[in-house]
Short mmCIF file of N, CA and C and ligand atoms in Angstrom, two decimals:
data_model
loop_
_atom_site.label_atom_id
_atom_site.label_comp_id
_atom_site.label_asym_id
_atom_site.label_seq_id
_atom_site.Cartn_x
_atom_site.Cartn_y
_atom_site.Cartn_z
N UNK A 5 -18.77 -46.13 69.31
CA UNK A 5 -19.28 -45.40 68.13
C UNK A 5 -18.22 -44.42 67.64
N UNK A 6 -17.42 -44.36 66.34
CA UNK A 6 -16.72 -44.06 66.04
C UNK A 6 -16.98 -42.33 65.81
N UNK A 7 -18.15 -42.05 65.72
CA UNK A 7 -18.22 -40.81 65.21
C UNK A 7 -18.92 -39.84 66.73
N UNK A 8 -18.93 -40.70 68.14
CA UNK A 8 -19.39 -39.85 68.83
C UNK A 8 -18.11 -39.14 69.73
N UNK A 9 -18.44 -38.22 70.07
CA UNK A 9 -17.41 -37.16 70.67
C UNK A 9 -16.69 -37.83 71.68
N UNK A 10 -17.68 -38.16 72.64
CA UNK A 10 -17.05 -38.92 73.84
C UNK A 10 -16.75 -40.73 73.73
N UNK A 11 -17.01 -40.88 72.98
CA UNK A 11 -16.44 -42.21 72.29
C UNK A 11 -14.95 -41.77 71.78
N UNK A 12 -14.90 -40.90 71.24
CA UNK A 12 -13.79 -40.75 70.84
C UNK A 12 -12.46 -39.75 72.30
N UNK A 13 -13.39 -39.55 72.90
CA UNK A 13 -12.16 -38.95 74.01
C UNK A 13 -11.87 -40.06 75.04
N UNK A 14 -12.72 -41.58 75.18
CA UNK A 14 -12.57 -42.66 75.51
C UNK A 14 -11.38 -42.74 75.12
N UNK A 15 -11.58 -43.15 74.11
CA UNK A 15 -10.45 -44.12 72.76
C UNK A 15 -9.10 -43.10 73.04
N UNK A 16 -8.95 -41.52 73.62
CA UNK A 16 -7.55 -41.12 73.54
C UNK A 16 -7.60 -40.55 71.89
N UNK A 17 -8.55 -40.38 71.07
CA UNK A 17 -8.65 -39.31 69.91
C UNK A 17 -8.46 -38.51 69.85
N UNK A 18 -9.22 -37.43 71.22
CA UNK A 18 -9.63 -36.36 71.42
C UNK A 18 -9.18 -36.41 72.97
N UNK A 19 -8.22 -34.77 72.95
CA UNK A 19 -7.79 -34.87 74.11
C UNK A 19 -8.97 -34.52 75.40
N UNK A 20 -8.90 -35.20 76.72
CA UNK A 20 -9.15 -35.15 77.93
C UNK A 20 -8.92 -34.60 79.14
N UNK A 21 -9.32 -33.70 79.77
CA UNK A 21 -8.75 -33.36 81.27
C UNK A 21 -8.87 -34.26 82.24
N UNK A 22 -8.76 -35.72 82.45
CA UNK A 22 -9.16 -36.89 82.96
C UNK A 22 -8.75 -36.12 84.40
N UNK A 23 -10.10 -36.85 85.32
CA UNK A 23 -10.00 -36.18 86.80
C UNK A 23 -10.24 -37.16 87.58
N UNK A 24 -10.81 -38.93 86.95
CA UNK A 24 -11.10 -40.04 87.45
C UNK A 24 -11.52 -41.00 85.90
N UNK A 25 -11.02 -42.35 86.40
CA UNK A 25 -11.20 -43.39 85.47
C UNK A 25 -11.20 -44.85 86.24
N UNK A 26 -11.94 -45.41 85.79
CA UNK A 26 -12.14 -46.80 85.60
C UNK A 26 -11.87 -47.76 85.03
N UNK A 27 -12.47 -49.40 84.76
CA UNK A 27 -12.39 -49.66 83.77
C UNK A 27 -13.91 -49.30 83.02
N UNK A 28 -14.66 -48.87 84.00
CA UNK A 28 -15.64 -48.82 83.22
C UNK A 28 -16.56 -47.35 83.37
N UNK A 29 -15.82 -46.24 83.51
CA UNK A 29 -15.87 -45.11 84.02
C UNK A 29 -15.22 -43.98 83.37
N UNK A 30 -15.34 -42.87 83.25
CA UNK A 30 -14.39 -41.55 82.58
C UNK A 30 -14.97 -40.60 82.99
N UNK A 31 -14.38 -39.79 83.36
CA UNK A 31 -14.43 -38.09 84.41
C UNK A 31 -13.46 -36.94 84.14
N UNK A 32 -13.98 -36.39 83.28
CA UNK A 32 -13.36 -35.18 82.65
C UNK A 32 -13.96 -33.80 82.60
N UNK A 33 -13.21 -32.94 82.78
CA UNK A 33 -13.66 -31.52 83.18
C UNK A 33 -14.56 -31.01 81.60
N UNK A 34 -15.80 -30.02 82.23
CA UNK A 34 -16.16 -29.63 80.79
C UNK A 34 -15.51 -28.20 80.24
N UNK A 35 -15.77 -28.43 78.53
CA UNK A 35 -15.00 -27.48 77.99
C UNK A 35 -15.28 -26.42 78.39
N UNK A 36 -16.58 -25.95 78.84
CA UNK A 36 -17.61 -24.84 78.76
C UNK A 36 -18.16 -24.69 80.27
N UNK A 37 -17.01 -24.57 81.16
CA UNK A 37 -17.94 -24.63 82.44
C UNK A 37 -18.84 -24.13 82.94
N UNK A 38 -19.64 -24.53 83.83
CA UNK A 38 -20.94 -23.65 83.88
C UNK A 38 -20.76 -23.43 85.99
N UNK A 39 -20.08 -23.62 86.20
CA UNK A 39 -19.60 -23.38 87.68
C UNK A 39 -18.32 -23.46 88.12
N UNK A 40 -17.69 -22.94 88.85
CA UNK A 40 -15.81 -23.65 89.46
C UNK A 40 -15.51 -25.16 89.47
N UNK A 41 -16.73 -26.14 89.26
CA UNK A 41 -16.25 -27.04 89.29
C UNK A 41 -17.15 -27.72 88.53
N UNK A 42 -16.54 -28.50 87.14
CA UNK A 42 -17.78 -28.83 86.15
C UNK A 42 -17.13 -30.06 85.44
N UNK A 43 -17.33 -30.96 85.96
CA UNK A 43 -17.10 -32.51 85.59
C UNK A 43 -18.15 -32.92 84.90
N UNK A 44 -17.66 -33.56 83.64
CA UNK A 44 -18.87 -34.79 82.72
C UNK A 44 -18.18 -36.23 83.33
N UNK A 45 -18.76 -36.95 83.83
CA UNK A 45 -18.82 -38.28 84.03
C UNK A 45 -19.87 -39.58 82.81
N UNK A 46 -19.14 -40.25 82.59
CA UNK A 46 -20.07 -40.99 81.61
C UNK A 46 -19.19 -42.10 81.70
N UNK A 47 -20.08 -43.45 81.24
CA UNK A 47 -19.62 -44.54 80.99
C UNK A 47 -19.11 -44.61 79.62
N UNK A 48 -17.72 -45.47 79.58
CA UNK A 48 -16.50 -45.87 78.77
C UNK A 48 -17.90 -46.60 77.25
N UNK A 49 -19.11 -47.33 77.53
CA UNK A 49 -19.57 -47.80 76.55
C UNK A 49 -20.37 -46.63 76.20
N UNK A 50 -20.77 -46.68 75.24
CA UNK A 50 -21.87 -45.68 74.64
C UNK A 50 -23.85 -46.22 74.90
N UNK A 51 -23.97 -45.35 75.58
CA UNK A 51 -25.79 -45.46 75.97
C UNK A 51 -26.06 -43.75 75.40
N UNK A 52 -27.03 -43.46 74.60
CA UNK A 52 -27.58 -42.60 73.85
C UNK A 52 -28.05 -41.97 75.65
N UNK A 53 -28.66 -42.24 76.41
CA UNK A 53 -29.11 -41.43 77.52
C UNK A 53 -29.43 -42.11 78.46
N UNK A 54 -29.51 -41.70 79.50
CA UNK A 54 -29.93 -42.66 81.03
C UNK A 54 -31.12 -43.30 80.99
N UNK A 55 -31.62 -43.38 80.31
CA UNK A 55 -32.81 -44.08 80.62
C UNK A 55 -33.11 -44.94 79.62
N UNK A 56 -31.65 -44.92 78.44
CA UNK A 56 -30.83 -45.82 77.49
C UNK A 56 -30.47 -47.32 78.33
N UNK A 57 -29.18 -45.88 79.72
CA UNK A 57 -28.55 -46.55 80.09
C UNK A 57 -29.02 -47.84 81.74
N UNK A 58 -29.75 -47.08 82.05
CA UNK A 58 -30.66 -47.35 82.86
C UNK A 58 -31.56 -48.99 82.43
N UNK A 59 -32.07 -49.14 81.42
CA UNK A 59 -32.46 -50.17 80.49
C UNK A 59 -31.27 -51.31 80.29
N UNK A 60 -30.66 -50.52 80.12
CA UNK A 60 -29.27 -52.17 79.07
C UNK A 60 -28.56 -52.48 80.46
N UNK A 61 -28.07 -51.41 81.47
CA UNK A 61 -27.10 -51.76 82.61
C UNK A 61 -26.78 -51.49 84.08
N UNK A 62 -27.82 -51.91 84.41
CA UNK A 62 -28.52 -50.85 86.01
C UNK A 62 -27.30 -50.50 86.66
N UNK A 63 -26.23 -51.87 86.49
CA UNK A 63 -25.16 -51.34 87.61
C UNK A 63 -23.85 -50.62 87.11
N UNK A 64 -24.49 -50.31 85.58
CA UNK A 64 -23.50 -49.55 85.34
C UNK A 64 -23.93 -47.85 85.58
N UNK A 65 -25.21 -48.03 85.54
CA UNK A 65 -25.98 -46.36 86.39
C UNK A 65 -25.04 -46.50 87.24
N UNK A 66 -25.57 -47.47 88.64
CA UNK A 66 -25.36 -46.51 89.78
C UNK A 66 -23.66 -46.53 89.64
N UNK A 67 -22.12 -47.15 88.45
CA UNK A 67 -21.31 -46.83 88.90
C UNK A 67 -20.84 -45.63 88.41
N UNK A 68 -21.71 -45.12 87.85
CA UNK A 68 -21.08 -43.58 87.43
C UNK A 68 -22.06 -42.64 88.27
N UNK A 69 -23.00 -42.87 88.68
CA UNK A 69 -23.73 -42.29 90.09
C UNK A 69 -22.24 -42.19 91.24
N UNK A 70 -22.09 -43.23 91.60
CA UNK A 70 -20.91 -43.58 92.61
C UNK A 70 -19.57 -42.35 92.36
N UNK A 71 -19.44 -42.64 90.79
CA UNK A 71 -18.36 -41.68 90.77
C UNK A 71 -18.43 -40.90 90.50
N UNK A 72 -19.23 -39.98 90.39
CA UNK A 72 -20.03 -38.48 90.47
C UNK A 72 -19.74 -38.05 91.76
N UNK A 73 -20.18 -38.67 92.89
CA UNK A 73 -20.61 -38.82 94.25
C UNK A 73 -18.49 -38.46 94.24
N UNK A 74 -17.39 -39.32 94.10
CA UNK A 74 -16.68 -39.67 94.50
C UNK A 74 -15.80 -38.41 93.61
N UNK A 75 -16.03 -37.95 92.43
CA UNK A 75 -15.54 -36.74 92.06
C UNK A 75 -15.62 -35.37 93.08
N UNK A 76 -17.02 -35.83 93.44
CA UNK A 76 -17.30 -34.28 94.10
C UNK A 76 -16.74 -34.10 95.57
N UNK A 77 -16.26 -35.17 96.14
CA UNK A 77 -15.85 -35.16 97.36
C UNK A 77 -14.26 -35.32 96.74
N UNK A 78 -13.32 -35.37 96.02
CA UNK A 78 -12.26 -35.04 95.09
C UNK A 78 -12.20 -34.00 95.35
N UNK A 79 -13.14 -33.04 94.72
CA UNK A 79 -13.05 -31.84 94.33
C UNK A 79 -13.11 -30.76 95.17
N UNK A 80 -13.44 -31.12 96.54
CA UNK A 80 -13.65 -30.45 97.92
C UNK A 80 -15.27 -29.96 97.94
N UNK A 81 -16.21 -30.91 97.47
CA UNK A 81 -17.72 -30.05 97.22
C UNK A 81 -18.36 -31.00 98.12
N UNK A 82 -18.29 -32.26 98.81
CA UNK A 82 -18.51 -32.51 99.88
C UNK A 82 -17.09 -33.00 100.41
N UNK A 83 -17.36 -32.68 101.77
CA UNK A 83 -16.23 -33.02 103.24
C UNK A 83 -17.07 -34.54 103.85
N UNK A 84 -16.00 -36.08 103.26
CA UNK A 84 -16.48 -37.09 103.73
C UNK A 84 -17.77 -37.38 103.83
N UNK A 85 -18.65 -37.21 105.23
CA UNK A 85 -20.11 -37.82 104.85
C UNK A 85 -20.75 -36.48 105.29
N UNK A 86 -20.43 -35.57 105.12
CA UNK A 86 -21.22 -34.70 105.39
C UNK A 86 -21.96 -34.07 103.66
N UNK A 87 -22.49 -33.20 103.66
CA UNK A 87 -23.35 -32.96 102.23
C UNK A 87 -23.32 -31.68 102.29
N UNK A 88 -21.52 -30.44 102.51
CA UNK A 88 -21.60 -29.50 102.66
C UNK A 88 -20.12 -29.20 102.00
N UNK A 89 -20.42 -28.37 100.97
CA UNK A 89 -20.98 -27.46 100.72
C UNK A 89 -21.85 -27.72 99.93
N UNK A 90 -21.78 -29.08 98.62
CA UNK A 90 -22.80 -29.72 97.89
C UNK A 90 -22.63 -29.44 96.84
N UNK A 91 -23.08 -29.94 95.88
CA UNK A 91 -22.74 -30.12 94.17
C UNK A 91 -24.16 -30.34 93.68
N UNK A 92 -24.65 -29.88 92.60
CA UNK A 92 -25.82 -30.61 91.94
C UNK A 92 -25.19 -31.93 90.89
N UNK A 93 -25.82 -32.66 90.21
CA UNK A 93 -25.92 -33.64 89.23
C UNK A 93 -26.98 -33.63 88.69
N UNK A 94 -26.51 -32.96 87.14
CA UNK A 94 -27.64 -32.50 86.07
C UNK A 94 -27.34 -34.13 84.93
N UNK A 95 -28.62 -34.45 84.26
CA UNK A 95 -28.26 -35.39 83.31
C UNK A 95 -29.68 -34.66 82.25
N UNK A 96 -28.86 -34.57 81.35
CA UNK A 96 -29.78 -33.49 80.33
C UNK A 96 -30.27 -34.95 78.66
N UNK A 97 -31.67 -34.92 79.05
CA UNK A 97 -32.03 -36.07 77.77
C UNK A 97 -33.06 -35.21 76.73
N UNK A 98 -32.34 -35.69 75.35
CA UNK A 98 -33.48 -34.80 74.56
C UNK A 98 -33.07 -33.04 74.54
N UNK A 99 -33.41 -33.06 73.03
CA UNK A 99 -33.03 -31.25 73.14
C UNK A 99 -33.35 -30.12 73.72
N UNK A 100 -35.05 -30.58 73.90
CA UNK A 100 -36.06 -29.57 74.81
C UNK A 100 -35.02 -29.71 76.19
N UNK A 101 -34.26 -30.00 76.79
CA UNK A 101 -33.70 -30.39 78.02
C UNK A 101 -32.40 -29.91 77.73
N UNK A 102 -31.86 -29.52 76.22
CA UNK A 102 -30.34 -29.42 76.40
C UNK A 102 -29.48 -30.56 76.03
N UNK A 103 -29.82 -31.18 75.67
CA UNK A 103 -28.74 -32.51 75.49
C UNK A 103 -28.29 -32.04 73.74
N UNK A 104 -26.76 -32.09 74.28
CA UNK A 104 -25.99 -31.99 72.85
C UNK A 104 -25.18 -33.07 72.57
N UNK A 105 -24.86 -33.96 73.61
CA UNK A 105 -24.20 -35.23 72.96
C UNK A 105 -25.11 -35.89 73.66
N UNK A 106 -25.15 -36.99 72.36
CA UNK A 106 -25.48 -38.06 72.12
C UNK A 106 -24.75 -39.14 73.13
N UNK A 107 -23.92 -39.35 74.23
CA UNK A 107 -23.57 -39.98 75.13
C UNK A 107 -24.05 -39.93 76.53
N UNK A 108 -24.88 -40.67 77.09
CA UNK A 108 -25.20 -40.21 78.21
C UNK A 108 -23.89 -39.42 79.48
N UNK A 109 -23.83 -38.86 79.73
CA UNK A 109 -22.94 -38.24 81.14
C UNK A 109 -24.04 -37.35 82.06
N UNK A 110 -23.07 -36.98 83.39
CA UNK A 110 -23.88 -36.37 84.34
C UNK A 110 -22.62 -35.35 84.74
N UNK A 111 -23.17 -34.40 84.73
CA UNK A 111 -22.92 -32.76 85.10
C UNK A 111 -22.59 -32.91 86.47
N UNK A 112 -21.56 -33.12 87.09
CA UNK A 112 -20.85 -32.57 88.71
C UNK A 112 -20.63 -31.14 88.49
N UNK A 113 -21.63 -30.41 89.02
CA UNK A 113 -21.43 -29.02 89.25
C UNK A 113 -21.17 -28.16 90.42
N UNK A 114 -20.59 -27.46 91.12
CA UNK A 114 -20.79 -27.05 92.12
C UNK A 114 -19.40 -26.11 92.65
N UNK A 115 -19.04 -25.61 93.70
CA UNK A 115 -18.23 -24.19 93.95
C UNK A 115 -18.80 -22.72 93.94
N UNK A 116 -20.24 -22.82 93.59
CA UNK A 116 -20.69 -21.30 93.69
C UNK A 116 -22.40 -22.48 94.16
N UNK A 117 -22.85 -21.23 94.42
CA UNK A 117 -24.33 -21.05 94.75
C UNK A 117 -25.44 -21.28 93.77
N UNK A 118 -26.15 -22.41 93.78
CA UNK A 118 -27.26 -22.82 92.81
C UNK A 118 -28.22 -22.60 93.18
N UNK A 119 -29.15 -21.38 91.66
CA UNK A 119 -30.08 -21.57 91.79
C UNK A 119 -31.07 -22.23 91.54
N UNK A 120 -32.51 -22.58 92.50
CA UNK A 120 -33.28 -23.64 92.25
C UNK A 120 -34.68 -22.87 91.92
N UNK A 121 -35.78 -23.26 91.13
CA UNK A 121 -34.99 -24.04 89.94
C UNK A 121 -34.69 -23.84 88.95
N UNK A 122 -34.30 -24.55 87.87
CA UNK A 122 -32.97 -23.88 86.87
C UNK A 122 -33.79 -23.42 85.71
N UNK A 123 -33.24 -22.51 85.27
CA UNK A 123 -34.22 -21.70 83.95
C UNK A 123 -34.13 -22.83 82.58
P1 5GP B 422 -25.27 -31.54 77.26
O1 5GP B 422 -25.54 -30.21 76.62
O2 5GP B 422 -25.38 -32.66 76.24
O3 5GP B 422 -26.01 -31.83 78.52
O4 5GP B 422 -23.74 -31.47 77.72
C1 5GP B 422 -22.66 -31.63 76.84
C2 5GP B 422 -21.48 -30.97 77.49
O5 5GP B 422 -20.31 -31.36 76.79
C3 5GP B 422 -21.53 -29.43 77.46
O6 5GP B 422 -21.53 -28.92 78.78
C4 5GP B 422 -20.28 -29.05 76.68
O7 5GP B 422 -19.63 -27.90 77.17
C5 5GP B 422 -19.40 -30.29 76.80
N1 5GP B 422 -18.50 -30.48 75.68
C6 5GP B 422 -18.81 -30.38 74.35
N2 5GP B 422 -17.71 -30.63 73.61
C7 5GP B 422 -16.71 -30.90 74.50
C8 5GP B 422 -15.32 -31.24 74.32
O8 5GP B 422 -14.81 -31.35 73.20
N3 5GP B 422 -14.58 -31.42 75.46
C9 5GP B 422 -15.13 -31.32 76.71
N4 5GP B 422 -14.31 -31.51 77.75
N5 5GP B 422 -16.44 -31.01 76.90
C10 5GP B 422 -17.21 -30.81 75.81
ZN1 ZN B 423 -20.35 -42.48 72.66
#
């Protein structure tokens, strides 16, 4: 989609802090962080939201699940198989929820202390 944001930081339009890629994958830091460590992960095609994306490409869910998972142990927020110190994964659908783009991604957050649950 030519006119969506992250369609266009796909395509190399709009510059990227790329932190992981695929062929069918993209992991870039957000502009606006909301913790020490704040990755958008989203798939390279355009799905309006997970439950878009969830519908058209199950296994393309779980591969940006996977690399969420595989950012955050990157990033030092889990140590191998342990689940310490830990990261959340926010996916925000609909405005009442916060969603400002129109591309589905998922929020790797984590480096400070989360509170539960979120205002
Ligand atoms: P949402 O509010 O839809 O859940 O999340 C959208 C996220 O995209 C926000 O956290 C926002 O800071 C981030 N964002 C918006 N514009 C840009 C941009 O141009 N570059 C990057 N890296 N992140 C962006
Ligand atoms: Zn898009």
């Amino acid at each position: 989609m030519s006119d969506c944001l992250f369609c266009r930081m796909v395509a190399g339009e709009i510059p990227a802090d790329v932190v992981h890629e695929t062929d069918r994958v993209f992991a870039f830091r957000d502009i606006n962080p909301q913790a020490p460590t704040h990755v958008l992960v989203i798939p390279k095609e355009h799905h309006r939201n997970i439950g878009a994306l969830g519908a058209a490409d199950p296994g393309l869910l779980a591969e940006i699940v996977s690399a969420a998972h595989q950012v955050a142990t990157q990033e030092g927020l889990v140590d191998g198989d342990t689940t310490e110190p830990g990261y959340r994964l926010v996916t925000n659908t609909g405005p009442e929820a916060g969603q400002s783009v129109d591309h589905v991604h998922l929020h790797v957050l984590g480096g400070r202390r989360m509170a539960w649950p979120p205002g």
